[in-house]
XYZ file of C-alpha atoms in Angstrom:
73
model
C -2.536 17.469 49.358
C -5.913 17.223 47.661
C -4.731 19.430 44.804
C -1.694 17.267 44.152
C -3.827 14.124 43.814
C -6.343 15.947 41.661
C -3.691 17.140 39.198
C -1.987 13.771 39.224
C -5.268 12.039 38.366
C -6.123 14.671 35.759
C -2.757 14.259 34.024
C -3.210 10.463 34.063
C -6.577 10.827 32.317
C -5.097 13.195 29.754
C -2.208 10.797 29.054
C -4.671 7.944 28.618
C -6.779 9.990 26.179
C -3.692 10.932 24.179
C -2.603 7.284 24.056
C -6.049 6.239 22.775
C -5.889 8.950 20.066
C -2.430 7.804 18.950
C -3.526 4.181 18.820
C -6.578 5.104 16.731
C -4.352 7.028 14.316
C -1.985 4.088 13.989
C -4.859 1.688 13.395
C -6.222 3.963 10.672
C -2.818 4.128 8.952
C -2.490 0.352 9.147
C -5.895 -0.107 7.530
C -4.967 2.272 4.709
C -1.706 0.424 4.102
C -3.441 -2.942 4.119
C -6.038 -1.778 1.593
C -3.425 -0.527 -0.868
C -0.948 -2.759 -2.634
C 2.690 -2.252 -1.801
C 4.949 -0.467 -4.245
C 6.713 -3.733 -4.956
C 3.423 -5.485 -5.802
C 2.278 -2.608 -8.018
C 5.600 -2.603 -9.898
C 5.489 -6.380 -10.298
C 2.007 -6.198 -11.810
C 3.062 -3.383 -14.126
C 6.158 -5.254 -15.270
C 4.115 -8.412 -15.827
C 1.622 -6.476 -17.977
C 4.503 -5.000 -19.990
C 6.052 -8.444 -20.421
C 2.760 -9.858 -21.668
C 2.400 -6.960 -24.118
C 5.982 -7.417 -25.320
C 5.473 -11.156 -25.732
C 2.376 -10.536 -27.830
C 4.352 -8.154 -30.027
C 7.183 -10.660 -30.402
C 4.722 -13.440 -31.183
C 3.064 -11.279 -33.817
C 6.448 -10.507 -35.378
C 7.302 -14.221 -35.567
C 3.941 -15.027 -37.190
C 4.342 -12.136 -39.642
C 7.862 -13.284 -40.592
C 6.678 -16.863 -41.137
C 3.812 -15.680 -43.353
C 6.210 -13.494 -45.346
C 8.667 -16.390 -45.698
C 5.953 -18.663 -47.069
C 4.843 -15.988 -49.509
C 1.328 -15.725 -48.169
C 1.448 -11.987 -47.783
């Protein structure tokens, strides 16, 4: 009878330790995910930067065409 209780208690302690290890691993993964931007946010920022660059190029083309039309170039 003593052995049964001993093994039962020992397995309970081992299960508790395993649960604590899993929870620590999940917390670590959650912290890593929180620190890094999501794929959607990274793509949105990239697309915004490309749109700004394209708008600058278009604006420059419009200015260039106006200067050419007025004969200043």
